[in-house]
Tab-separated table of C-alpha atoms in Angstrom:
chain	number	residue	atom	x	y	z
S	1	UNK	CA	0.000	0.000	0.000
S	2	UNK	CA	1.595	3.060	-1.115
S	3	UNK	CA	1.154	6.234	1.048
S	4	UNK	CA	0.092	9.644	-1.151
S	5	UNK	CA	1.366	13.016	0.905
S	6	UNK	CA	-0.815	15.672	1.323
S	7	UNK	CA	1.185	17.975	-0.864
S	8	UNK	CA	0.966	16.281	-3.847
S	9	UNK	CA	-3.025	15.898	-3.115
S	10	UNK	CA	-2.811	19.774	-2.941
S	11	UNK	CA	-0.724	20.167	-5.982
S	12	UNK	CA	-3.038	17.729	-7.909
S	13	UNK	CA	-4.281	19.641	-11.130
S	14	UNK	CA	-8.119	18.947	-9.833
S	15	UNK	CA	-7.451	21.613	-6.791
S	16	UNK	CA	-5.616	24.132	-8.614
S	17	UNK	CA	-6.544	26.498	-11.032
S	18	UNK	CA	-4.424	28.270	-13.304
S	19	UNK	CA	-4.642	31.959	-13.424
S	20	UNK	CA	-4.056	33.301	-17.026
S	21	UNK	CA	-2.493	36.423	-17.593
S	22	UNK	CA	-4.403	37.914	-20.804
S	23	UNK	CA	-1.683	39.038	-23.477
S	24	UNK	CA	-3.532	42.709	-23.254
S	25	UNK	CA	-2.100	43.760	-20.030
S	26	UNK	CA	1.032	41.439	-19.570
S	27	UNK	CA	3.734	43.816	-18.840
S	28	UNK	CA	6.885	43.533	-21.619
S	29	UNK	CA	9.805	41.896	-20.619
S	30	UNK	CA	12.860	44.026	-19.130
S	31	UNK	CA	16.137	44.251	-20.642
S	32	UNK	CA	19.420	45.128	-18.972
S	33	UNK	CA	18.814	48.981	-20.592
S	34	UNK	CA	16.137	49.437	-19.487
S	35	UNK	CA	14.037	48.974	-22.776
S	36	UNK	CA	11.080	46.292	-23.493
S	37	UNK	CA	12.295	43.121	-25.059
S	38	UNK	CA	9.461	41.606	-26.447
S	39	UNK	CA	11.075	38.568	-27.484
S	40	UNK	CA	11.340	37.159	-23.882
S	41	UNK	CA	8.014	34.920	-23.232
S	42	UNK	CA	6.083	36.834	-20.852
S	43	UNK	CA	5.511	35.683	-17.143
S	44	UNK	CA	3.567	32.221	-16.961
S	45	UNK	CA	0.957	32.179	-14.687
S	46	UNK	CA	1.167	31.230	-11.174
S	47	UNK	CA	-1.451	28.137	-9.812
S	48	UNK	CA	-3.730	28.835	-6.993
S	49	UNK	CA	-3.027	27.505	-3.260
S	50	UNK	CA	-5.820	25.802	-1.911
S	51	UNK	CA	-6.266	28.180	0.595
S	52	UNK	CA	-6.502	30.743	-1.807
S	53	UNK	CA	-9.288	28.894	-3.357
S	54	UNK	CA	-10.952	28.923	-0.498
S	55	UNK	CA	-10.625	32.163	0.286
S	56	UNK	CA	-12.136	33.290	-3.115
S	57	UNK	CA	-14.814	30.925	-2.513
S	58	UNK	CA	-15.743	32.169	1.026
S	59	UNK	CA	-15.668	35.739	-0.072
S	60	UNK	CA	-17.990	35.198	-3.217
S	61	UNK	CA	-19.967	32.744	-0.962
S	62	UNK	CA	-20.737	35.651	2.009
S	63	UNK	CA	-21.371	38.758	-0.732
S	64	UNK	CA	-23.403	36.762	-2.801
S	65	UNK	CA	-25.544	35.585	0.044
S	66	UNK	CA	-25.231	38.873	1.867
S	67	UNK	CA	-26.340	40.740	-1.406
S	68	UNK	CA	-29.296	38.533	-1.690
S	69	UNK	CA	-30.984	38.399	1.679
S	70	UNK	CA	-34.133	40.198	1.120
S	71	UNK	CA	-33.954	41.054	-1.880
S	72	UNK	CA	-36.811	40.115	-4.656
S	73	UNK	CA	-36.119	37.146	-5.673
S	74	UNK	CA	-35.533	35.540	-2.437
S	75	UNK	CA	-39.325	37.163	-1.839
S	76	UNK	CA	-40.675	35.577	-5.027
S	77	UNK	CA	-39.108	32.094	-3.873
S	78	UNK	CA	-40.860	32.885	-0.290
S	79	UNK	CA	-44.766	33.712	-2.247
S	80	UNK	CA	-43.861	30.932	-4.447
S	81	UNK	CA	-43.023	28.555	-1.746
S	82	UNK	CA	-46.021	29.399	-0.189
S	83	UNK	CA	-48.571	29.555	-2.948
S	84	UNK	CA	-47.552	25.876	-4.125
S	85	UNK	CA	-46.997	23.622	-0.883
S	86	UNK	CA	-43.833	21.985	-2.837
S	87	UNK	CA	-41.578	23.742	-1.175
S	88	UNK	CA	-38.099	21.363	-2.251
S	89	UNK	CA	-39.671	21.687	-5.817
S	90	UNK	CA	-39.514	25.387	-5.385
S	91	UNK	CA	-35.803	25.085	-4.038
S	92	UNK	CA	-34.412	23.045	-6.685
S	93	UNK	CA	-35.874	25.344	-9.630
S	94	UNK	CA	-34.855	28.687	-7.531
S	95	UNK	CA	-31.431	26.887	-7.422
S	96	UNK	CA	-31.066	25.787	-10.914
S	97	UNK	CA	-32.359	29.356	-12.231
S	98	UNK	CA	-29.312	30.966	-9.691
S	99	UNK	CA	-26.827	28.378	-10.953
S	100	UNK	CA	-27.334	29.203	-14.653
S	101	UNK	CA	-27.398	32.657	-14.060
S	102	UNK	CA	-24.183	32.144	-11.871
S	103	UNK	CA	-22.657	30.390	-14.707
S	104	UNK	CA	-23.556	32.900	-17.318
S	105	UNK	CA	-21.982	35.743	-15.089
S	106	UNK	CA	-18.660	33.353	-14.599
S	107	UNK	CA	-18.556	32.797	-18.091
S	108	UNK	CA	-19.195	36.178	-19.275
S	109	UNK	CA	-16.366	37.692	-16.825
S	110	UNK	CA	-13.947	34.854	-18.196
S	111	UNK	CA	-14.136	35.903	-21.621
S	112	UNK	CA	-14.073	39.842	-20.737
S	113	UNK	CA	-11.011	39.253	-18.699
S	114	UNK	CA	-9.164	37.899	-21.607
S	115	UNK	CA	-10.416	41.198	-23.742
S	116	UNK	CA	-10.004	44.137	-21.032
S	117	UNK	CA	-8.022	44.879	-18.219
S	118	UNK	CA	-8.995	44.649	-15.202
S	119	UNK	CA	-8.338	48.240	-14.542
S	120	UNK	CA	-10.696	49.066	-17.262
S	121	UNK	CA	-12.775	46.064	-16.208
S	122	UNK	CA	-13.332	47.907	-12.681
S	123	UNK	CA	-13.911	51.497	-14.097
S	124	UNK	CA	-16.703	49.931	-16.266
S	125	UNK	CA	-18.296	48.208	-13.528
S	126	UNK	CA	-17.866	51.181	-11.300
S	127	UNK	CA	-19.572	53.503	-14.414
S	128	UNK	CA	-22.229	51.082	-14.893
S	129	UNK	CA	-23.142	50.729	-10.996
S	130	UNK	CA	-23.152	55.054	-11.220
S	131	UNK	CA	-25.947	54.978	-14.505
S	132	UNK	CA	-27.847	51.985	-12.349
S	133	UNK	CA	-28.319	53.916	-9.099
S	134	UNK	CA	-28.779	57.649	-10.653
S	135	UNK	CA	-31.539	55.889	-12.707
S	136	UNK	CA	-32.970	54.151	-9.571
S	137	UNK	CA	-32.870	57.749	-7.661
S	138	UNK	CA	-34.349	59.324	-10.769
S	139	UNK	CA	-37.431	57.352	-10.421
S	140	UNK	CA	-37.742	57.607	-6.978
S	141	UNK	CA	-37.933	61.574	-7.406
S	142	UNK	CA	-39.783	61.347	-10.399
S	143	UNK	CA	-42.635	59.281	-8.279
């Protein structure tokens, strides 16, 4: 019976994830003057600890479910709940529908972050968040 260590269970390509570096905001290559030398390969990525997943998981975990206490559809899963006395039915379609929707928002940031940087990435988000709330005041003072 062979013995497996626990580091190379944690170094197993299952738990980690490889963090690509999109070719858009890889930084060139120094040179002993100083210049860019852009035929040096640029850095390869680094894999993820599996603390560090963890961590990332934990922190999406608590502002996702943070974010969605109370908000309406956690009340239309409530009425719903209610209304059709199949209440694990109701869980497991609620859960599905936040699943794909998870997915599509993973995917969707995936492919942007190989596009944009994340500097730009931010500013849009940040922009975007702005229109969303002046538009949500705007109605509240329009009535």
């Amino acid at each position: 019976m062979s013995l497996v260590s626990p580091d190379s269970i944690l170094s197993s390509p299952v738990l980690t994830a490889e963090r690509p570096v999109p070719p858009s905001i890889q930084p060139p290559a120094a040179v002993a003057d100083g210049s860019a030398d852009s035929t040096q390969p640029a850095p390869t990525a680094q894999p993820l600890s599996l603390r560090d997943e963890f961590g990332i998981f934990f922190s999406t975990f608590i502002t996702i479910f943070l974010a969605e206490i109370g908000d309406k559809t956690q009340m239309t899963v409530l009425l719903m709940s209610a209304q059709s006395k199949a209440p694990w039915v109701v869980f497991l379609g609620a859960g599905s529908a936040l699943i794909a929707t998870s997915l599509c928002g993973v995917l969707l940031g995936k492919w942007l972050s190989t596009r944009i940087s994340p500097r730009l990435l931010d500013k849009a988000a940040a922009v975007l968040l702005l229109v969303v709330a002046g538009m949500l005041v705007w109605d509240v003072i329009q009535g």
